[in-house]
CSV table of C-alpha atoms in Angstrom, one decimal:
chain,number,residue,atom,x,y,z
A,18,MET,CA,5.3,-21.0,-13.3
A,19,GLY,CA,8.1,-22.3,-15.5
A,20,LEU,CA,10.3,-20.4,-17.9
A,21,ARG,CA,8.7,-19.1,-21.1
A,22,ALA,CA,9.6,-20.9,-24.3
A,23,GLU,CA,8.8,-17.7,-26.4
A,24,PRO,CA,10.7,-14.4,-25.6
A,25,HIS,CA,8.8,-11.9,-23.6
A,26,ALA,CA,9.0,-8.6,-25.4
A,27,VAL,CA,10.0,-5.7,-23.2
A,28,VAL,CA,9.7,-2.3,-24.9
A,29,VAL,CA,11.4,0.6,-23.1
A,30,LEU,CA,10.1,4.0,-24.3
A,31,LEU,CA,12.9,6.5,-24.3
A,32,TYR,CA,12.6,10.3,-24.6
A,33,ASP,CA,14.9,13.2,-24.0
A,34,GLY,CA,15.5,14.1,-20.3
A,35,ILE,CA,14.8,10.7,-18.8
A,36,GLN,CA,16.7,9.5,-15.7
A,37,MET,CA,19.2,7.0,-16.9
A,38,LEU,CA,18.9,4.6,-13.9
A,39,ASP,CA,15.1,4.4,-14.5
A,40,VAL,CA,16.2,2.6,-17.7
A,41,THR,CA,19.4,0.8,-16.8
A,42,GLY,CA,18.2,-0.7,-13.5
A,43,PRO,CA,15.3,-2.6,-14.9
A,44,VAL,CA,17.2,-3.6,-18.1
A,45,ASP,CA,20.0,-5.0,-16.1
A,46,ALA,CA,17.5,-7.0,-14.0
A,47,PHE,CA,16.0,-8.5,-17.1
A,48,ALA,CA,19.5,-9.2,-18.5
A,49,SER,CA,20.5,-11.0,-15.2
A,50,ALA,CA,17.3,-13.0,-15.4
A,51,ASN,CA,18.1,-14.0,-19.0
A,52,ALA,CA,21.6,-15.2,-17.9
A,53,LEU,CA,19.8,-17.4,-15.3
A,54,GLY,CA,17.4,-19.0,-17.8
A,55,ALA,CA,14.6,-16.4,-18.6
A,56,HIS,CA,13.9,-15.1,-22.1
A,57,TYR,CA,13.3,-11.4,-22.1
A,58,ARG,CA,13.8,-9.5,-25.4
A,59,VAL,CA,14.4,-5.9,-24.6
A,60,THR,CA,13.9,-3.3,-27.3
A,61,THR,CA,14.5,0.4,-26.8
A,62,THR,CA,12.3,2.8,-28.8
A,63,SER,CA,11.8,6.5,-29.2
A,64,LEU,CA,9.2,8.6,-31.1
A,65,THR,CA,11.5,9.1,-34.1
A,66,GLY,CA,14.0,6.3,-33.7
A,67,GLN,CA,16.7,8.7,-32.8
A,68,ASP,CA,19.0,8.4,-29.8
A,69,VAL,CA,18.0,10.3,-26.7
A,70,LEU,CA,19.9,12.5,-24.2
A,71,THR,CA,19.3,11.6,-20.5
A,72,SER,CA,19.1,14.1,-17.7
A,73,SER,CA,22.7,13.3,-16.8
A,74,GLY,CA,23.9,14.2,-20.3
A,75,VAL,CA,24.6,10.6,-21.3
A,76,ARG,CA,23.2,9.5,-24.7
A,77,LEU,CA,21.2,6.3,-25.0
A,78,GLY,CA,20.9,4.4,-28.2
A,79,VAL,CA,17.6,3.4,-29.7
A,80,ASP,CA,16.7,0.2,-31.4
A,81,ALA,CA,13.6,1.3,-33.3
A,82,ALA,CA,11.1,4.0,-33.8
A,83,VAL,CA,7.7,3.6,-32.2
A,84,HIS,CA,6.0,3.1,-35.6
A,85,ALA,CA,8.3,0.2,-36.4
A,86,LEU,CA,7.5,-1.9,-33.2
A,87,PRO,CA,5.7,-5.2,-33.5
A,88,GLY,CA,2.0,-5.2,-32.8
A,89,SER,CA,2.1,-7.3,-29.6
A,90,ILE,CA,4.1,-6.2,-26.6
A,91,GLY,CA,4.7,-8.1,-23.4
A,92,THR,CA,5.8,-5.3,-21.1
A,93,LEU,CA,5.9,-1.6,-21.8
A,94,LEU,CA,8.3,0.3,-19.6
A,95,VAL,CA,7.9,4.1,-19.3
A,96,PRO,CA,10.9,5.7,-17.4
A,97,GLY,CA,10.6,9.1,-15.7
A,98,ALA,CA,12.2,12.5,-16.3
A,99,PRO,CA,13.2,14.9,-13.5
A,100,ASN,CA,11.5,17.6,-15.6
A,101,TRP,CA,8.2,15.8,-15.6
A,102,GLN,CA,6.4,19.0,-16.6
A,103,ARG,CA,8.1,18.8,-19.9
A,104,SER,CA,6.9,15.3,-20.5
A,105,LEU,CA,3.3,16.4,-19.9
A,106,SER,CA,3.6,19.2,-22.4
A,107,ASP,CA,4.4,16.7,-25.2
A,108,PRO,CA,1.1,15.4,-26.6
A,109,THR,CA,2.9,13.1,-29.1
A,110,LEU,CA,4.7,11.4,-26.3
A,111,ILE,CA,1.5,10.9,-24.3
A,112,ASP,CA,-0.3,9.6,-27.4
A,113,ALA,CA,2.5,7.1,-28.0
A,114,VAL,CA,2.3,5.9,-24.3
A,115,ARG,CA,-1.4,5.4,-24.7
A,116,ALA,CA,-1.2,3.5,-28.0
A,117,LEU,CA,1.7,1.3,-26.8
A,118,ALA,CA,0.0,0.6,-23.5
A,119,LYS,CA,-3.1,-0.7,-25.2
A,120,ARG,CA,-0.9,-3.1,-27.2
A,121,SER,CA,0.9,-4.4,-24.1
A,122,ARG,CA,0.0,-7.2,-21.7
A,123,ARG,CA,1.2,-5.0,-18.8
A,124,THR,CA,2.4,-1.4,-18.6
A,125,VAL,CA,5.1,-0.2,-16.1
A,126,SER,CA,6.2,3.2,-15.1
A,127,ILE,CA,9.3,4.1,-13.1
A,128,CYS,CA,9.4,7.2,-10.9
A,129,ALA,CA,8.2,10.3,-12.8
A,130,GLY,CA,7.1,8.0,-15.7
A,131,ALA,CA,3.8,7.9,-13.8
A,132,PHE,CA,3.1,11.5,-15.1
A,133,PRO,CA,2.9,10.8,-18.9
A,134,LEU,CA,1.2,7.5,-18.1
A,135,ALA,CA,-1.4,9.2,-15.9
A,136,ALA,CA,-1.9,11.8,-18.7
A,137,THR,CA,-3.3,9.1,-20.9
A,138,GLY,CA,-6.2,8.5,-18.6
A,139,LEU,CA,-5.3,4.8,-18.3
A,140,LEU,CA,-4.5,5.1,-14.6
A,141,ASN,CA,-7.8,6.7,-13.6
A,142,GLY,CA,-9.4,4.9,-10.7
A,143,ARG,CA,-6.1,3.0,-10.0
A,144,ARG,CA,-3.7,3.1,-7.2
A,145,VAL,CA,-0.2,4.1,-8.2
A,146,ALA,CA,3.3,4.9,-6.8
A,147,THR,CA,5.9,7.5,-7.8
A,148,HIS,CA,8.9,9.1,-6.1
A,149,TRP,CA,8.0,10.4,-2.7
A,150,LYS,CA,8.9,14.0,-3.6
A,151,LEU,CA,6.5,13.9,-6.6
A,152,ALA,CA,3.5,12.1,-5.0
A,153,SER,CA,1.7,15.3,-4.0
A,154,HIS,CA,2.2,16.8,-7.4
A,155,LEU,CA,0.9,13.7,-9.1
A,156,SER,CA,-2.2,13.7,-6.9
A,157,ALA,CA,-2.8,17.4,-7.5
A,158,ARG,CA,-2.4,17.1,-11.3
A,159,PHE,CA,-4.4,13.8,-11.6
A,160,PRO,CA,-7.1,13.7,-8.9
A,161,GLU,CA,-8.7,10.6,-10.5
A,162,VAL,CA,-5.6,8.7,-9.6
A,163,THR,CA,-5.0,7.3,-6.1
A,164,VAL,CA,-1.3,8.0,-5.2
A,165,ASP,CA,0.4,5.8,-2.6
A,166,SER,CA,3.3,8.0,-1.5
A,167,ALA,CA,4.9,5.3,0.7
A,168,ALA,CA,4.9,2.3,-1.6
A,169,ILE,CA,8.1,1.1,-3.3
A,170,PHE,CA,5.9,-0.2,-6.1
A,171,VAL,CA,2.2,-0.8,-6.7
A,172,THR,CA,0.5,-3.4,-8.9
A,173,ASP,CA,-3.1,-2.6,-10.0
A,174,GLY,CA,-4.4,-4.9,-12.7
A,175,ASP,CA,-2.1,-4.7,-15.7
A,176,TYR,CA,-0.4,-1.5,-14.5
A,177,VAL,CA,2.7,-1.5,-12.3
A,178,THR,CA,4.2,1.7,-11.0
A,179,SER,CA,7.2,2.4,-8.8
A,180,ALA,CA,8.9,4.9,-6.6
A,181,GLY,CA,12.1,6.7,-7.6
A,182,VAL,CA,15.2,5.4,-9.4
A,183,THR,CA,16.4,2.2,-7.7
A,184,ALA,CA,12.8,1.2,-6.9
A,185,GLY,CA,12.6,0.3,-10.6
A,186,ILE,CA,14.8,-2.7,-9.7
A,187,ASP,CA,12.4,-3.7,-6.9
A,188,LEU,CA,9.6,-3.5,-9.4
A,189,SER,CA,11.5,-5.5,-12.0
A,190,LEU,CA,12.2,-8.3,-9.5
A,191,SER,CA,8.5,-8.5,-8.8
A,192,LEU,CA,7.8,-8.9,-12.6
A,193,ILE,CA,10.5,-11.6,-12.9
A,194,GLU,CA,9.0,-13.4,-9.9
A,195,HIS,CA,5.5,-13.2,-11.5
A,196,ASP,CA,6.9,-14.6,-14.8
A,197,HIS,CA,9.3,-17.2,-13.6
A,198,GLY,CA,8.8,-17.7,-9.9
A,199,ALA,CA,10.5,-16.7,-6.6
A,200,PRO,CA,13.6,-18.9,-6.9
A,201,LEU,CA,14.8,-17.2,-10.2
A,202,ALA,CA,13.9,-13.7,-8.9
A,203,ARG,CA,15.9,-14.5,-5.8
A,204,GLU,CA,18.9,-15.4,-7.9
A,205,VAL,CA,18.6,-12.2,-9.8
A,206,ALA,CA,18.5,-10.3,-6.5
A,207,ARG,CA,21.6,-12.1,-5.3
A,208,ASP,CA,23.3,-11.3,-8.7
A,209,LEU,CA,22.5,-7.6,-8.4
A,210,VAL,CA,23.3,-7.6,-4.6
A,211,VAL,CA,19.9,-6.1,-3.8
A,212,PHE,CA,17.0,-7.0,-1.5
A,213,MET,CA,14.6,-9.6,-2.9
A,214,ALA,CA,12.0,-7.5,-1.1
A,215,ARG,CA,13.4,-4.4,0.6
A,216,PRO,CA,12.2,-3.9,4.2
A,217,GLY,CA,10.0,-0.9,4.9
A,218,ASP,CA,8.9,1.6,2.3
A,219,GLN,CA,9.9,5.0,1.0
A,220,SER,CA,8.3,6.8,3.9
A,221,GLN,CA,11.8,7.3,5.4
A,222,PHE,CA,12.4,10.8,4.1
A,223,SER,CA,11.9,14.4,5.3
A,224,VAL,CA,8.3,15.1,6.0
A,225,ARG,CA,9.0,18.8,5.5
A,226,LEU,CA,10.4,18.2,2.0
A,227,ASP,CA,7.4,15.9,1.3
A,228,ALA,CA,4.9,18.6,2.0
A,229,LEU,CA,3.6,20.8,-0.8
A,230,PRO,CA,5.3,24.2,-0.8
A,231,THR,CA,3.1,26.8,0.8
A,232,ASP,CA,2.7,30.6,0.5
A,233,SER,CA,0.6,30.8,3.7
A,234,SER,CA,2.6,32.4,6.5
A,235,ILE,CA,0.2,30.8,9.0
A,236,VAL,CA,0.9,27.3,7.8
A,237,ARG,CA,4.7,28.0,7.5
A,238,ASP,CA,4.8,29.3,11.1
A,239,VAL,CA,2.9,26.3,12.4
A,240,MET,CA,5.1,23.9,10.5
A,241,ASN,CA,8.2,25.6,11.9
A,242,LEU,CA,6.8,25.3,15.4
A,243,ILE,CA,6.2,21.6,15.0
A,244,THR,CA,9.5,20.7,13.4
A,245,SER,CA,11.5,22.9,15.8
A,246,ASP,CA,10.3,20.8,18.8
A,247,PRO,CA,8.4,17.6,17.9
A,248,ARG,CA,8.2,16.7,21.6
A,249,ALA,CA,6.0,19.7,22.6
A,250,ASN,CA,2.2,19.7,22.9
A,251,HIS,CA,0.9,20.1,19.4
A,252,SER,CA,-2.8,19.5,19.8
A,253,LEU,CA,-5.0,21.0,17.1
A,254,ARG,CA,-6.2,23.6,19.6
A,255,SER,CA,-2.7,24.7,20.6
A,256,LEU,CA,-1.6,24.9,17.0
A,257,ALA,CA,-4.7,27.0,16.0
A,258,ASP,CA,-4.1,29.3,18.9
A,259,PHE,CA,-0.5,29.8,17.8
A,260,GLY,CA,-1.6,30.6,14.3
A,261,GLY,CA,-4.3,32.9,15.5
A,262,VAL,CA,-7.1,31.1,13.7
A,263,SER,CA,-9.9,28.6,14.6
A,264,ALA,CA,-9.1,24.9,14.7
A,265,ARG,CA,-11.5,24.2,11.8
A,266,HIS,CA,-9.8,26.9,9.6
A,267,LEU,CA,-6.3,25.6,10.4
A,268,SER,CA,-7.3,22.1,9.5
A,269,ARG,CA,-8.7,23.1,6.1
A,270,LEU,CA,-5.9,25.5,5.4
A,271,PHE,CA,-3.1,23.1,6.4
A,272,LEU,CA,-4.5,20.2,4.3
A,273,ALA,CA,-5.0,22.4,1.3
A,274,GLU,CA,-1.6,23.9,1.5
A,275,THR,CA,0.6,20.9,2.5
A,276,GLY,CA,-1.4,17.8,1.6
A,277,TYR,CA,-1.3,16.8,5.3
A,278,THR,CA,-3.7,17.2,8.2
A,279,PRO,CA,-2.1,18.9,11.1
A,280,GLN,CA,-2.1,15.7,13.1
A,281,HIS,CA,-0.6,13.7,10.4
A,282,PHE,CA,2.2,16.2,9.9
A,283,VAL,CA,2.9,16.1,13.7
A,284,ASP,CA,2.9,12.3,13.6
A,285,ARG,CA,5.3,12.2,10.6
A,286,THR,CA,7.6,14.8,12.2
A,287,ARG,CA,7.8,12.8,15.4
A,288,LEU,CA,8.4,9.7,13.4
A,289,GLU,CA,11.3,11.3,11.6
A,290,ALA,CA,12.8,12.4,15.0
A,291,ALA,CA,12.3,8.8,16.3
A,292,CYS,CA,14.1,7.4,13.2
A,293,ALA,CA,17.1,9.7,13.9
A,294,LEU,CA,17.3,8.6,17.6
A,295,LEU,CA,17.0,4.9,16.7
A,296,THR,CA,19.8,5.1,14.2
A,297,GLY,CA,22.0,7.5,16.0
A,298,GLY,CA,22.0,6.4,19.6
A,299,ARG,CA,21.2,3.6,22.1
A,300,GLU,CA,18.1,4.9,23.8
A,301,SER,CA,15.4,2.4,24.6
A,302,LEU,CA,12.1,2.5,22.8
A,303,GLU,CA,10.5,4.0,25.8
A,304,GLN,CA,13.1,6.8,25.8
A,305,VAL,CA,12.7,7.4,22.1
A,306,ALA,CA,9.0,7.6,22.5
A,307,GLU,CA,9.2,10.0,25.4
A,308,GLN,CA,11.9,12.2,23.8
A,309,THR,CA,9.9,12.6,20.6
A,310,GLY,CA,6.5,13.3,22.1
A,311,ILE,CA,5.0,10.0,20.8
A,312,GLY,CA,4.4,8.9,24.4
A,313,SER,CA,4.9,5.2,24.9
A,314,SER,CA,6.8,2.4,23.3
A,315,GLU,CA,3.5,0.8,22.2
A,316,SER,CA,2.5,4.1,20.6
A,317,LEU,CA,5.9,4.2,18.9
A,318,ARG,CA,5.3,0.6,17.5
A,319,ARG,CA,1.9,1.5,16.2
A,320,LEU,CA,3.2,4.6,14.5
A,321,PHE,CA,6.0,2.7,12.8
A,322,ARG,CA,3.7,-0.1,11.7
A,323,ARG,CA,1.2,2.4,10.3
A,324,GLU,CA,3.6,4.7,8.5
A,325,LEU,CA,6.6,2.4,7.6
A,326,GLY,CA,5.1,-1.1,7.8
A,327,ILE,CA,7.9,-2.3,10.1
A,328,THR,CA,8.7,-2.2,13.8
A,329,PRO,CA,11.1,0.3,15.4
A,330,GLY,CA,13.4,-2.6,16.3
A,331,THR,CA,13.6,-3.8,12.7
A,332,TYR,CA,14.3,-0.3,11.6
A,333,ARG,CA,17.1,0.1,14.1
A,334,LYS,CA,18.6,-3.3,13.3
A,335,ARG,CA,18.9,-2.6,9.6
A,336,PHE,CA,21.1,0.4,10.4
A,337,GLU,CA,23.0,-1.3,13.1
A,338,THR,CA,24.1,-4.0,10.7
A,339,THR,CA,25.4,-1.4,8.3
A,340,ARG,CA,27.4,0.3,11.1
A,341,ARG,CA,28.9,-3.0,12.2
A,342,GLU,CA,30.0,-3.8,8.7
A,343,THR,CA,31.5,-0.3,8.5
A,344,SER,CA,33.3,-0.8,11.8
A,345,ARG,CA,34.7,-4.2,10.6
A,346,GLN,CA,35.9,-2.7,7.3
A,347,SER,CA,37.5,0.2,9.1
A,348,ALA,CA,39.3,-2.1,11.5
A,349,ALA,CA,40.5,-4.2,8.6
A,350,ALA,CA,41.9,-1.1,6.9
A,351,GLY,CA,43.8,-0.2,10.0
A,352,ASP,CA,41.7,2.8,11.0
């Protein structure tokens, strides 16, 4: 692909309440790329040109006001704010995102930055990523957008969206690779001491936390039953009998209240239990499958590939390597 002779203009739109790592992670990746021969020109901007206060209380400087930016932008980067509801209540911010995106060759959002970007309507009909905890909220708020709750980042046309915080670095590496090729992106990854392409996805977190909060006592009781003993028989009929409702009613209620079908919630709960066994013990795959209610090692492999995109052995090996490193370091320290 070759290095660009002209600088690639990256505009980072700052606003009060943003998560600082959503900004500094990508900016440091572009700076590392520049040190290795790329030519990114990063400009920070805010609606008024004034500095902004991040969610951590650190103040970030601003290079220029939105109205003072050049007409052509290479990459627009929209970071996220933990209080994403506040960003959606600011029509001036959303108008600025829309106007800047239309002047940009590509538009990027990090984490909760998908919310103000989705509010512009520019993501309608597109597949997007955001932090796993926010995926159900983004889907509910913007049903025209297809939210991938597992992906680290998603590219759909000229729009690239990422999961939470450090996933912004993964996304930035993909942009650098697109612009300058894999060798330079690989050197940036080495410089930052991160994966060139991290294994797995963000589907490695609590299924109970990922579910939408529910006020239904029936759904809560069924969820408690499943999570208290993933190994037990959790057929739709048995769960419906436990809840005192019909299977059809439970299916509709569960999906509406949690964003999961009952079977998917059971599968994800068993997957979470299997992950804990794989990283915390030495059980065989058959034992892990039997102890979690998944059934067989082949069923375990299918579940891992479907939900995480990797095999159980790969998942275990990743954590084993970390433990070995920790053991060596502890031994060296005289523990």
